[in-house]
Every structure is written in C-alpha cells, then in structure tokens.
Coordinates of C-alpha atoms in Angstrom, one line a residue:
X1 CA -16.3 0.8 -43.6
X2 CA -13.7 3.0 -42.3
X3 CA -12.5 6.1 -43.9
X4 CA -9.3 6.5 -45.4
X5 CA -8.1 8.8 -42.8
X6 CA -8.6 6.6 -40.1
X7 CA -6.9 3.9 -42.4
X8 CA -4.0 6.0 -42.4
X9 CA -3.5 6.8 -38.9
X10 CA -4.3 3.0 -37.9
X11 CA -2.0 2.1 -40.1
X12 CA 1.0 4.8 -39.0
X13 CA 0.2 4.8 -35.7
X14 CA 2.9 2.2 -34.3
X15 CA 5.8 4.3 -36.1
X16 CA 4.6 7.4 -34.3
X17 CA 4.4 6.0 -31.1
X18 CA 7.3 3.9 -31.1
X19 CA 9.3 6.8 -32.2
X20 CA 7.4 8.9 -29.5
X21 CA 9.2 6.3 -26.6
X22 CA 12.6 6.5 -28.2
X23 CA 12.9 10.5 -28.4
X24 CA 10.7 10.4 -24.8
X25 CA 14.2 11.1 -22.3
X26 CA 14.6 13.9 -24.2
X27 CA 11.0 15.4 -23.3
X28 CA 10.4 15.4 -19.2
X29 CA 6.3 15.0 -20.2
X30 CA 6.6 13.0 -22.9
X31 CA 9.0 10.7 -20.6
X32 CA 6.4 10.8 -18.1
X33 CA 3.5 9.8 -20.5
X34 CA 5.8 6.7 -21.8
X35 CA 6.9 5.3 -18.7
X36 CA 3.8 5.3 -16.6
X37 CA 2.6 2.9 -18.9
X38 CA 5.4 0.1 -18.2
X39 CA 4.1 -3.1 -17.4
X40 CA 0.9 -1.7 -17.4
X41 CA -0.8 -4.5 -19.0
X42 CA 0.7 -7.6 -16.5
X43 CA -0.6 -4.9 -13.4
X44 CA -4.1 -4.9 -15.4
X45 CA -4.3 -8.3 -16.0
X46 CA -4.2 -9.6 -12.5
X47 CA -6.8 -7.1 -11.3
X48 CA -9.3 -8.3 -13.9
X49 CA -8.5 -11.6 -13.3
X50 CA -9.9 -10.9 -10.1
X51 CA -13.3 -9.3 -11.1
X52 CA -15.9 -11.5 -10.8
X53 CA -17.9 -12.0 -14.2
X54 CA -20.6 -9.9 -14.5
X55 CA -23.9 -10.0 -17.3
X56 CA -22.6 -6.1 -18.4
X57 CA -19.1 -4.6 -18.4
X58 CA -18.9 -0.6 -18.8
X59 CA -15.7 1.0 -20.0
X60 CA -15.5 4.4 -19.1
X61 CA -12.4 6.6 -20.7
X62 CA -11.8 10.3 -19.4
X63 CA -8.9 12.5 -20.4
X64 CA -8.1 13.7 -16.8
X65 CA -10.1 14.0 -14.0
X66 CA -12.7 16.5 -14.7
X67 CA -13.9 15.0 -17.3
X68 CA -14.4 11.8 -15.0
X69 CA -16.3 13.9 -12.7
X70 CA -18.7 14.1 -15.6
X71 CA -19.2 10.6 -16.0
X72 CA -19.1 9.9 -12.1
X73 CA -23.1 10.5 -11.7
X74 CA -24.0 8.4 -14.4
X75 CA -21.5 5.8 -12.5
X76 CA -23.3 6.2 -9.8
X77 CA -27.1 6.5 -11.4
X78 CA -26.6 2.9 -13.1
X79 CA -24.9 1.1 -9.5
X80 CA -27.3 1.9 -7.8
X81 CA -30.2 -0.2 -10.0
X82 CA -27.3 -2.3 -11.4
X83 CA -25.3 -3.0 -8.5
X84 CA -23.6 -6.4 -10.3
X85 CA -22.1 -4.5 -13.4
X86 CA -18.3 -4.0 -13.9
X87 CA -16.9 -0.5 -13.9
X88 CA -13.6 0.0 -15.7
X89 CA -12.4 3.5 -16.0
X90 CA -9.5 4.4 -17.7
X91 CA -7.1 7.8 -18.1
X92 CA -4.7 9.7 -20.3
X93 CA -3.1 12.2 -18.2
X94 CA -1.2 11.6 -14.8
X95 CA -2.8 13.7 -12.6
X96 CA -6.5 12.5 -13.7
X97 CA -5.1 9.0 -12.8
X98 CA -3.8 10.0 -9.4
X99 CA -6.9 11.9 -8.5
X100 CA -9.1 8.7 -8.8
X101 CA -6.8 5.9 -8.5
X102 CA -8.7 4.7 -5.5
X103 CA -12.5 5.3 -6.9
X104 CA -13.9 2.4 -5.2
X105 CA -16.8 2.3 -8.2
X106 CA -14.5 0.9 -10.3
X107 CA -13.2 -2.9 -10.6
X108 CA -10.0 -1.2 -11.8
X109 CA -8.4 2.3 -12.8
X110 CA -6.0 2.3 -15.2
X111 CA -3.4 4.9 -18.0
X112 CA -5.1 3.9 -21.1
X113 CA -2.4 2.4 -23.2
X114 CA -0.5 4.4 -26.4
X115 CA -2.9 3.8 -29.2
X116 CA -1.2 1.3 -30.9
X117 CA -3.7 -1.2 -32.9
X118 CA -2.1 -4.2 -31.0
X119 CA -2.5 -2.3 -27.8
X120 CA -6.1 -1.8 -28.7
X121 CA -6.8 -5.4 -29.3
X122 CA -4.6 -6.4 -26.2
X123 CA -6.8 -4.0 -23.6
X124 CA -10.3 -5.2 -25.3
X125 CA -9.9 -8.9 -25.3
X126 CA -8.9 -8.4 -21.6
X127 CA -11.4 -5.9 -20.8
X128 CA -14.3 -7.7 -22.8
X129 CA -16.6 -4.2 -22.9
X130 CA -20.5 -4.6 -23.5
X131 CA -20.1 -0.8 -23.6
X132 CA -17.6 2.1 -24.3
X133 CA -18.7 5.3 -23.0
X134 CA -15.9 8.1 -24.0
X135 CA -16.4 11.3 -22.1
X136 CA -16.1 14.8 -23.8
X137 CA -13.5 14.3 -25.6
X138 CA -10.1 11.7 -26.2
X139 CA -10.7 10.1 -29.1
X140 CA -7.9 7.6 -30.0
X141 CA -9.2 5.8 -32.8
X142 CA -7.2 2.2 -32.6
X143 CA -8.7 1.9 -29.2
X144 CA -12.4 3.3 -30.5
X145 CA -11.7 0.5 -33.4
X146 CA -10.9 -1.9 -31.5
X147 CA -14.0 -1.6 -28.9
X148 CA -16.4 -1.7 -32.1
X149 CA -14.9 -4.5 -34.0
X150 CA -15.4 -6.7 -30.7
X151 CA -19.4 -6.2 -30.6
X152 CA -19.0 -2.7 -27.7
X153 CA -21.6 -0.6 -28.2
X154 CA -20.1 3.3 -27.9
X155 CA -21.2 6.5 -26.0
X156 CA -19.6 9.9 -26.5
X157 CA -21.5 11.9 -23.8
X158 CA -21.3 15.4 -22.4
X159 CA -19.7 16.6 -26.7
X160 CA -18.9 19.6 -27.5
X161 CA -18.0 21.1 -30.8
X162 CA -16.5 24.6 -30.4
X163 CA -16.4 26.8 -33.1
X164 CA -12.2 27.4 -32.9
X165 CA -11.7 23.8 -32.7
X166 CA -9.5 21.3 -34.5
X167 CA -13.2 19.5 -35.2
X168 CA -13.3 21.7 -38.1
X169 CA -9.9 22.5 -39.6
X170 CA -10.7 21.7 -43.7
X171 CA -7.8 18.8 -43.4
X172 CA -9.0 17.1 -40.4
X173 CA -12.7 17.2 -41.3
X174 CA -12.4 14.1 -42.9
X175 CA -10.7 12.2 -40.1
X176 CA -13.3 12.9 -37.2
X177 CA -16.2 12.9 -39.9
X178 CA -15.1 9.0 -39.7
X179 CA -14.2 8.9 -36.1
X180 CA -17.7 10.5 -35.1
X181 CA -19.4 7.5 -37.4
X182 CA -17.8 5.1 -34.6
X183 CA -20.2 6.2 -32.1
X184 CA -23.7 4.3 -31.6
X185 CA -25.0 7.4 -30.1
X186 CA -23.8 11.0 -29.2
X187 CA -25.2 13.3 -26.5
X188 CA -24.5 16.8 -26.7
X189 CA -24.7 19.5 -23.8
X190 CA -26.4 21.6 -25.8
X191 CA -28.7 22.4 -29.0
X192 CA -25.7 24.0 -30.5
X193 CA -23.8 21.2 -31.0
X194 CA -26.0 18.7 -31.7
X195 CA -26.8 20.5 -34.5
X196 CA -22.9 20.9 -35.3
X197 CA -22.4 17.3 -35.4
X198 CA -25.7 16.6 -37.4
X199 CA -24.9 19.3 -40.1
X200 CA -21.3 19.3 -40.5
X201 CA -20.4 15.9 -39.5
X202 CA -23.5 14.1 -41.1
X203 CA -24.3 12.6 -37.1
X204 CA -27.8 11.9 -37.1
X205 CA -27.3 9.9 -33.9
X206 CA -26.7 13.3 -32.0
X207 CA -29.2 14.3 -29.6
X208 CA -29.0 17.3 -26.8
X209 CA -28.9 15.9 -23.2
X210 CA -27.3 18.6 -21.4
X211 CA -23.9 18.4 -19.1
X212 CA -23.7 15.5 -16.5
X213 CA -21.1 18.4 -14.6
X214 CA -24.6 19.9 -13.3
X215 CA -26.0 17.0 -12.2
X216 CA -22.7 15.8 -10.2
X217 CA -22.2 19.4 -8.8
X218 CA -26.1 19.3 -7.1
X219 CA -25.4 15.5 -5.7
X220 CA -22.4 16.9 -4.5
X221 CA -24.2 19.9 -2.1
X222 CA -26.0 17.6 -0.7
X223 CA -22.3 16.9 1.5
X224 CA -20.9 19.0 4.2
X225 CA -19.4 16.2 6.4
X226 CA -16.0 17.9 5.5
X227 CA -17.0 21.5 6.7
X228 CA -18.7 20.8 9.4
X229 CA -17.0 21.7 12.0
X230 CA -16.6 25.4 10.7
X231 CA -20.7 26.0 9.8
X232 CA -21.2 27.1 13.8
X233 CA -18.1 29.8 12.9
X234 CA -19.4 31.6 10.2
X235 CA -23.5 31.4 11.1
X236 CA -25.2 34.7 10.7
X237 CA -22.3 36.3 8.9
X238 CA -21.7 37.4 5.3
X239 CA -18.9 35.2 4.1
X240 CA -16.8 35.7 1.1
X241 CA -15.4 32.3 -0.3
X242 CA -12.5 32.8 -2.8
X243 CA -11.9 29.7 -4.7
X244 CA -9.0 28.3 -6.8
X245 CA -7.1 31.3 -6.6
X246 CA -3.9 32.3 -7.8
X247 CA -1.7 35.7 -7.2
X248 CA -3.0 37.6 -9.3
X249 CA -6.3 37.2 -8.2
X250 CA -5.2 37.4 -4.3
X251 CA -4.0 40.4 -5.0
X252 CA -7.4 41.9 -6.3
X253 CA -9.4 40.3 -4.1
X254 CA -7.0 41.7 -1.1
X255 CA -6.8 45.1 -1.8
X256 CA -10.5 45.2 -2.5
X257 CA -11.2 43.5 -0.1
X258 CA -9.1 45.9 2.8
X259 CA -10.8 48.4 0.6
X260 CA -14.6 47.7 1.6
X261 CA -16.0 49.8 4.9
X262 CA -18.2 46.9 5.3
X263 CA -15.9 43.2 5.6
X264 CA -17.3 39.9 4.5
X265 CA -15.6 37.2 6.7
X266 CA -13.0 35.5 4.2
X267 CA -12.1 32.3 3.7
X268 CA -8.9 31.7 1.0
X269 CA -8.9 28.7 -0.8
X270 CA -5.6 28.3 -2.7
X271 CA -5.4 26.5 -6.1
X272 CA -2.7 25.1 -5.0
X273 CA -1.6 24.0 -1.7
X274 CA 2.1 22.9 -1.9
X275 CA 4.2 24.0 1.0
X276 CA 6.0 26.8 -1.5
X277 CA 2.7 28.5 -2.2
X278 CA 1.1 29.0 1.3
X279 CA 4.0 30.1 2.3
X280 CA 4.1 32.8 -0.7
X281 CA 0.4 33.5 0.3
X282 CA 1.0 33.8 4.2
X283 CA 3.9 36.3 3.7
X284 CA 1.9 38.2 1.5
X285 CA -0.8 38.1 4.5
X286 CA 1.6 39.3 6.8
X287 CA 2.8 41.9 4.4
X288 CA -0.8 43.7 4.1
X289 CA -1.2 43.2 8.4
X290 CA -4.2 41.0 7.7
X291 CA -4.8 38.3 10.7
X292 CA -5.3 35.0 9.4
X293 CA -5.2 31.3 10.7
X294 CA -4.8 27.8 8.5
X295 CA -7.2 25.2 8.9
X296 CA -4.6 22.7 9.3
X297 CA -4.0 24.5 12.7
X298 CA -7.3 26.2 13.9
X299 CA -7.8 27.0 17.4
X300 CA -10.5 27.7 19.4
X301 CA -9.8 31.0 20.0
X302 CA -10.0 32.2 16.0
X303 CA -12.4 35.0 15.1
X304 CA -13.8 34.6 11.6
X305 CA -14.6 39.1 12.4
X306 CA -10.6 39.3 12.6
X307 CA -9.0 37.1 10.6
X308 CA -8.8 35.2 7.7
X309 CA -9.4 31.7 7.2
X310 CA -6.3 30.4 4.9
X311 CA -7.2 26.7 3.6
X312 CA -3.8 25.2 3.4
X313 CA -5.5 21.6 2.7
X314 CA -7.5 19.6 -0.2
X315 CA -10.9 18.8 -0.3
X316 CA -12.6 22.0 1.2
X317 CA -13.7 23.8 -1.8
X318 CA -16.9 22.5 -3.1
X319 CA -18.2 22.5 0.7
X320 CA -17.1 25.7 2.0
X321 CA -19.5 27.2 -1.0
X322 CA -21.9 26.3 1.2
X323 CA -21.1 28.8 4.3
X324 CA -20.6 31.4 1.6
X325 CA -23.2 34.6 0.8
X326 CA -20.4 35.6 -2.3
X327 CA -17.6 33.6 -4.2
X328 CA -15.0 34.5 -6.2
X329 CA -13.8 31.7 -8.6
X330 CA -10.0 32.2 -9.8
X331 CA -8.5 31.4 -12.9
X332 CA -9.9 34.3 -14.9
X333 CA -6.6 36.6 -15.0
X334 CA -4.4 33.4 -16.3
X335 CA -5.4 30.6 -18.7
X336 CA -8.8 30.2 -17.6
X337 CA -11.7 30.8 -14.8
X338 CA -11.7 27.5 -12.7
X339 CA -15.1 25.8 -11.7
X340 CA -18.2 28.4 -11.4
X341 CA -21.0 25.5 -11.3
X342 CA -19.6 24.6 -7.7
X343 CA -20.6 28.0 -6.1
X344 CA -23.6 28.6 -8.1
X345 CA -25.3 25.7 -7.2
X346 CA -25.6 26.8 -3.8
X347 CA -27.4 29.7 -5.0
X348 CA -24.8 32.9 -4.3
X349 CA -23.4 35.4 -6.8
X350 CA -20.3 34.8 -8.2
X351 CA -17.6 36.8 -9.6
X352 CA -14.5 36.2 -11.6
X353 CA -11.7 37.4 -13.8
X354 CA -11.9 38.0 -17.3
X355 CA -10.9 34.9 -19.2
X356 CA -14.0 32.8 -18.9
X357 CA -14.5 32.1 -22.6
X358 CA -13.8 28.8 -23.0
X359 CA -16.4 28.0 -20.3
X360 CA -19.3 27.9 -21.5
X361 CA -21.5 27.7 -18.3
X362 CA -19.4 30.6 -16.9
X363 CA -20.6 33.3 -19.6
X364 CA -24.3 31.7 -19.2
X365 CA -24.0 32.5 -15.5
X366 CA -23.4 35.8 -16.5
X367 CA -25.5 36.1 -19.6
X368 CA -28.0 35.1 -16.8
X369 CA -27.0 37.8 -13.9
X370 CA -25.9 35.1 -11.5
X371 CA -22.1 35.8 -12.1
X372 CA -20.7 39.3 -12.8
X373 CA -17.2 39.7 -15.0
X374 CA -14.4 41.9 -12.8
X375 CA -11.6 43.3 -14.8
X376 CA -9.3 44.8 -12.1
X377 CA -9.4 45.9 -8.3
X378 CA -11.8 48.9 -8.6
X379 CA -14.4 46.6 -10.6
X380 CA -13.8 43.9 -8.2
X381 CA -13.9 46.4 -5.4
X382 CA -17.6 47.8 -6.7
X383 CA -19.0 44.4 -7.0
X384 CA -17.9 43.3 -3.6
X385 CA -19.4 47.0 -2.2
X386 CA -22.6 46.0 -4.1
X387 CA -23.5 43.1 -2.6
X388 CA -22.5 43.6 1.3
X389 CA -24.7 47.1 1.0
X390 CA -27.2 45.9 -1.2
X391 CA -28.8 42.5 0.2
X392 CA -31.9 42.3 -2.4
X393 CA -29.1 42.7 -5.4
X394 CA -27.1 40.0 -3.7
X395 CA -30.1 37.5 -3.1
X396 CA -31.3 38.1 -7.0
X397 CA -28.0 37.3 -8.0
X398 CA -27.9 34.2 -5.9
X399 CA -31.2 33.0 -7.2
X400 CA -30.0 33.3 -10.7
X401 CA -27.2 31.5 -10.3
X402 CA -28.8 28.6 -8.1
X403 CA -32.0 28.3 -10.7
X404 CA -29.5 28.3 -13.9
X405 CA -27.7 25.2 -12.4
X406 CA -30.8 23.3 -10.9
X407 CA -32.7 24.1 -14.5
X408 CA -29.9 22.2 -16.5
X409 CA -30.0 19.2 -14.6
X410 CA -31.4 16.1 -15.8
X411 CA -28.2 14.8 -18.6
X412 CA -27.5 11.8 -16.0
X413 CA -31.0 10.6 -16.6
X414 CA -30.9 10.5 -20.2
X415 CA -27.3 8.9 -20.8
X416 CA -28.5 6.2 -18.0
X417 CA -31.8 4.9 -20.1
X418 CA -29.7 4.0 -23.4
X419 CA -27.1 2.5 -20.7
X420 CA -29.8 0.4 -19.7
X421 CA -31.4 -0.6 -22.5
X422 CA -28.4 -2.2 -24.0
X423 CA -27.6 -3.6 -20.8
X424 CA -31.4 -5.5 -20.7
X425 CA -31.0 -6.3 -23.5
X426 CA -27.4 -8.2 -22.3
X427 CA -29.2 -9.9 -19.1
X428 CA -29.9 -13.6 -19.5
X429 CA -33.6 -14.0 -20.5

C-alpha cells in the first residue's frame, strides 16, 4: 500500500507540472526541459510500433549520460546471452539524451516524460516493461508506480546513500522510505549503503554488489582503435595525459610542468572542446612559448620531445590513458574532480585537485596510494618531479591504482543473474 507521501505527490503532481510548462518561457532550462518533450509520445509510438515483440522487455532510466554508462555493461552482459530481448533506455537531462541518442543497443532512446500519473500510464502501456531497472538515482514516483502496478519487476542498481543527502532530511524520510519499498531489489556499491538502506529505510532487499562504472571502464581498455595511430609517437617515452581540464587546472599543470628539469611528453585534453575554448587554450600556449600541435591537424613532422599534443576533438580521452605513464584528472579546483577510474584502470598514478569529495572512488584511490591530492602548483610541481625521477614510486603508484579498479569489478555479474532469472522465468516453457 502506498504511503501517504507518495499519495500526496501522486496526487499534486499534475498541478506542479502543468504550472512548471506555463512559467517554463520565463526559465531558459526549464523551457528547455518542457519543450523537448513535445510530441514526444506520437515520435515514441511509431518506433515501438516497429520493435518486433520480444519474450522480455528491459526498461532502462538514467538521469544523464554517466549514469547510463553504468548500466551500459549490464546492457551488454545480458545481449550477449539474450540477444532477442528489447532494450528501452530512457533520459531526463538533454545532454544525457544527446550523448546516446544513437546507442544502437536500444530499440529506442527517449526524454522520459514529466511525471504526470497519466503520463506514467501512457509510456507503460506502450512500453509494456517485464522489468524497470532505475540507475543510481531519478526516482519519479508516478512513473515507478506506474511500472509496478502493470506487473514490472524493478532494479535500483549502482545506489548510493550519502550521508549529506536529501535521503535523510527528517521531512522527506517518509517519502523515499515509501519510494524505496517500490523496488523488488536494490544493489548498492558498497557495504555502507546497503546497510543505510536496510537500517534507516527498513530495505531488507538491499544487498552490496559494487559499481557497474568499474566494470564498464576495464571493458572499455580493452579499445585503442581511436588512438592508434599516435601509440608509435609516444613509445618509450614518459607521457603525461591531462584529462578533462579546465583553466585553472591548465594553469597548474603548465607552470609545473615548464617547471620540471626532466619533461614528460604532454598530451592536453580539454573538457571542453568548443571553438571559443581551444582557442583560449592555444593563446594561452603561445603566451608561455610552449610548441604545440592539434590532433585535428597533425603532421608528420610533430615531435611529441617538443611540443604539445592539444586534443581539440571528442572521443580521445579514455584511450589516450593508455599511452600515458601519469594522468592528471581535472575538475578538482571547480565543482568537482572529473573521471579518475578511466586512468587508473590502466594502471598509472593519478593526480588531481582538491575537490574530490563527492567521488567516492577518487578518495579510495587515494586512501589507496594510487592517486595523490595536489593543492596548488608547487604540490603539483613535487608530484610531477616525483614520479619522472623516481620510477619505483611511479610504478607502485600505478599498481595501486590498476589493482583497486580490477579488485572492484564483478557488479555487472551480479545485477545480470537476477536480470535473468526473472527473464527465465518470462520465456515460454
């Protein structure tokens, strides 16, 4: 029976939404949100109409697109024995949707619709789900509702629970207490949380499976079609990779950099790679006389010794890691440090800025001594020095990192076996 909290917001819901479109041109995001979602329905409709039937239809729902890239090995664990099931995967933010549009895994991608209870029931009786799986986190109850009134069995997989979180404000207790009751099963990445849902939420169908991010981020090093052509460039040399960087961090890692008697060879990787940005990052190249080349326009003649390697395209990153003896991970001097798990997994130190703390695997790395924290240029500066005159510090370092990734793997495996045993249980006899 559902609580009265979800009650309330079921029944509330429409008023808040439809109030949300009216006051939307007022709000550039908000506008955004509303208007990607015209005709969304008559668009979904005549893709599914398409889909051939299938004995098992999975529903997958990911806020934006890294949580996707959590559910994308269990994707790929359960078409590989279950070729014939239906994928739908669906998304709340804009730029998750536009990142995976085209996932060719999926019979269709799709906005997930404003969390209306008629909206809900609309999308379910056109989706027809055997199975909801909800990633991390998302939760819009009409659409969670909806899926379990129609007979969907439902997955929260790769929860969290941190401690700061709305999860445990004393007046929404009560609401996600209920919401969490939706959920046939919920797997945790950690013994921490599991325990946080079973004691403060009353979940006893939490159990620890770990994060799916370390399974996708060791299927993904198995690639380096996309970097191929640069491996021959950078063999026997120490290369420094920095990753999703921003200014602030460019200008540490340059001045330490220039700073070091002995060089790594250094390949930039922007976070972003927009025409305005590169060309912020090539002045500031030019300003500090350091050579440099794009990879849009390499030539033969470029000398990894003498210049940097700017990467002024998308889809390098988790690659390149693997030319690189160091990386440096950006994000740590703004909101927060970007992806750690895709450098460590190719076992080499990494470093990074000082906001890390709502990444969890990033103070582990550390906690571990396969990452190291740098607070400003001279720290950066001593790390860097460190590891280009130290090789045995710089290999320990890499181990660390490369072992505490390859020992978490194995979430993929569990999430697929209670995958598949509703989905035998759904095959004609």
């Amino acid at each position: 029976m559902n609580g009265l909290a979800l009650t309330t917001y079921t029944t509330i819901s429409p008023l808040l939404f439809g109030a949300a479109r009216m006051i939307s041109p007022l709000f550039r995001r908000l506008h955004t949100f509303t208007s990607l979602r015209n005709n969304l329905f008559e668009e979904l409709e005549a893709t599914v109409r398409s889909t051939a039937k299938s004995s098992f239809r999975l529903w997958v729902h990911a806020a934006s697109v890294g949580e996707f890239e959590q559910a994308r090995p269990v994707i790929a664990a359960m078409q590989e024995k279950h070729p014939d099931i239906t994928i739908f995967v669906s998304f709340l933010s804009d730029s998750g949707y536009n990142a995976r549009k085209n996932f060719a895994g999926a019979a269709a991608v799709f906005y997930l619709p404003t969390d209306t209870p008629a909206n809900a029931k609309r999308l379910v009786s056109l989706l027809e789900p055997d199975m909801l799986m909800l990633m991390r986190y998302d939760f819009w109850p009409n659409h969670l509702l909806a899926a379990k009134r129609s007979g969907a069995h439902l997955i929260l997989a790769a929860a969290v629970l941190l401690e700061n979180s709305q999860y445990f404000n004393p007046l929404l207790k009560g609401f996600y207490r209920d919401l969490f009751s939706l959920f046939d099963h919920i797997y945790t990445i950690s013994a921490k949380d599991t325990h946080a849902f079973r004691d403060r939420f009353g979940c006893l169908q939490a159990e620890t499976a770990g994060d799916t991010r370390f399974d996708q981020v060791f299927l993904r090093s198995r690639n380096s079609g996309k970097v191929a052509h640069l491996k021959p460039l950078y063999e026997n040399r120490t290369v420094l990779i920095a990753g999703s960087t921003w200014q602030m961090d460019e200008t540490l890692l340059l001045g330490a950099w220039q700073r070091l008697e002995n060089r790594p060879s250094l390949i930039l990787v922007p976070h972003q790679v927009n025409p305005e940005n590169m060309e912020r990052l090539c002045r500031s190249l030019g300003e500090r006389n350091i050579p440099f080349a794009r990879v849009s326009a390499l030539e033969r003649s470029f000398d990894p010794k003498q210049q940097v390697l700017v990467i002024d395209e998308t889809g390098y990153l988790a690659e390149l890691y693997s030319i690189g003896s160091i990386a440096y991970v950006g994000g740590g001097f703004g909101v927060n440090v970007h992806n750690t798990l895709e450098p460590a997994v190719y076992g080499i130190p990494v470093l990074f800025g000082p906001r890390h703390h709502n990444s969890p695997e990033a103070e582990e790395l550390v906690a571990k001594g396969g990452a190291a924290v740098v607070g400003d240029e001279a720290s950066l500066l001593a790390a860097l020095n460190l590891f280009m005159t130290n090789p045995a510090a710089r290999a320990a370092a890499g181990a660390a990192a490369g072992a505490f990734v390859k020992e978490r793997t194995g979430a993929t495996a569990v999430i697929s076996r209670c995958i598949e045993h509703y989905l035998a249980a759904a095959e004609p006899a």
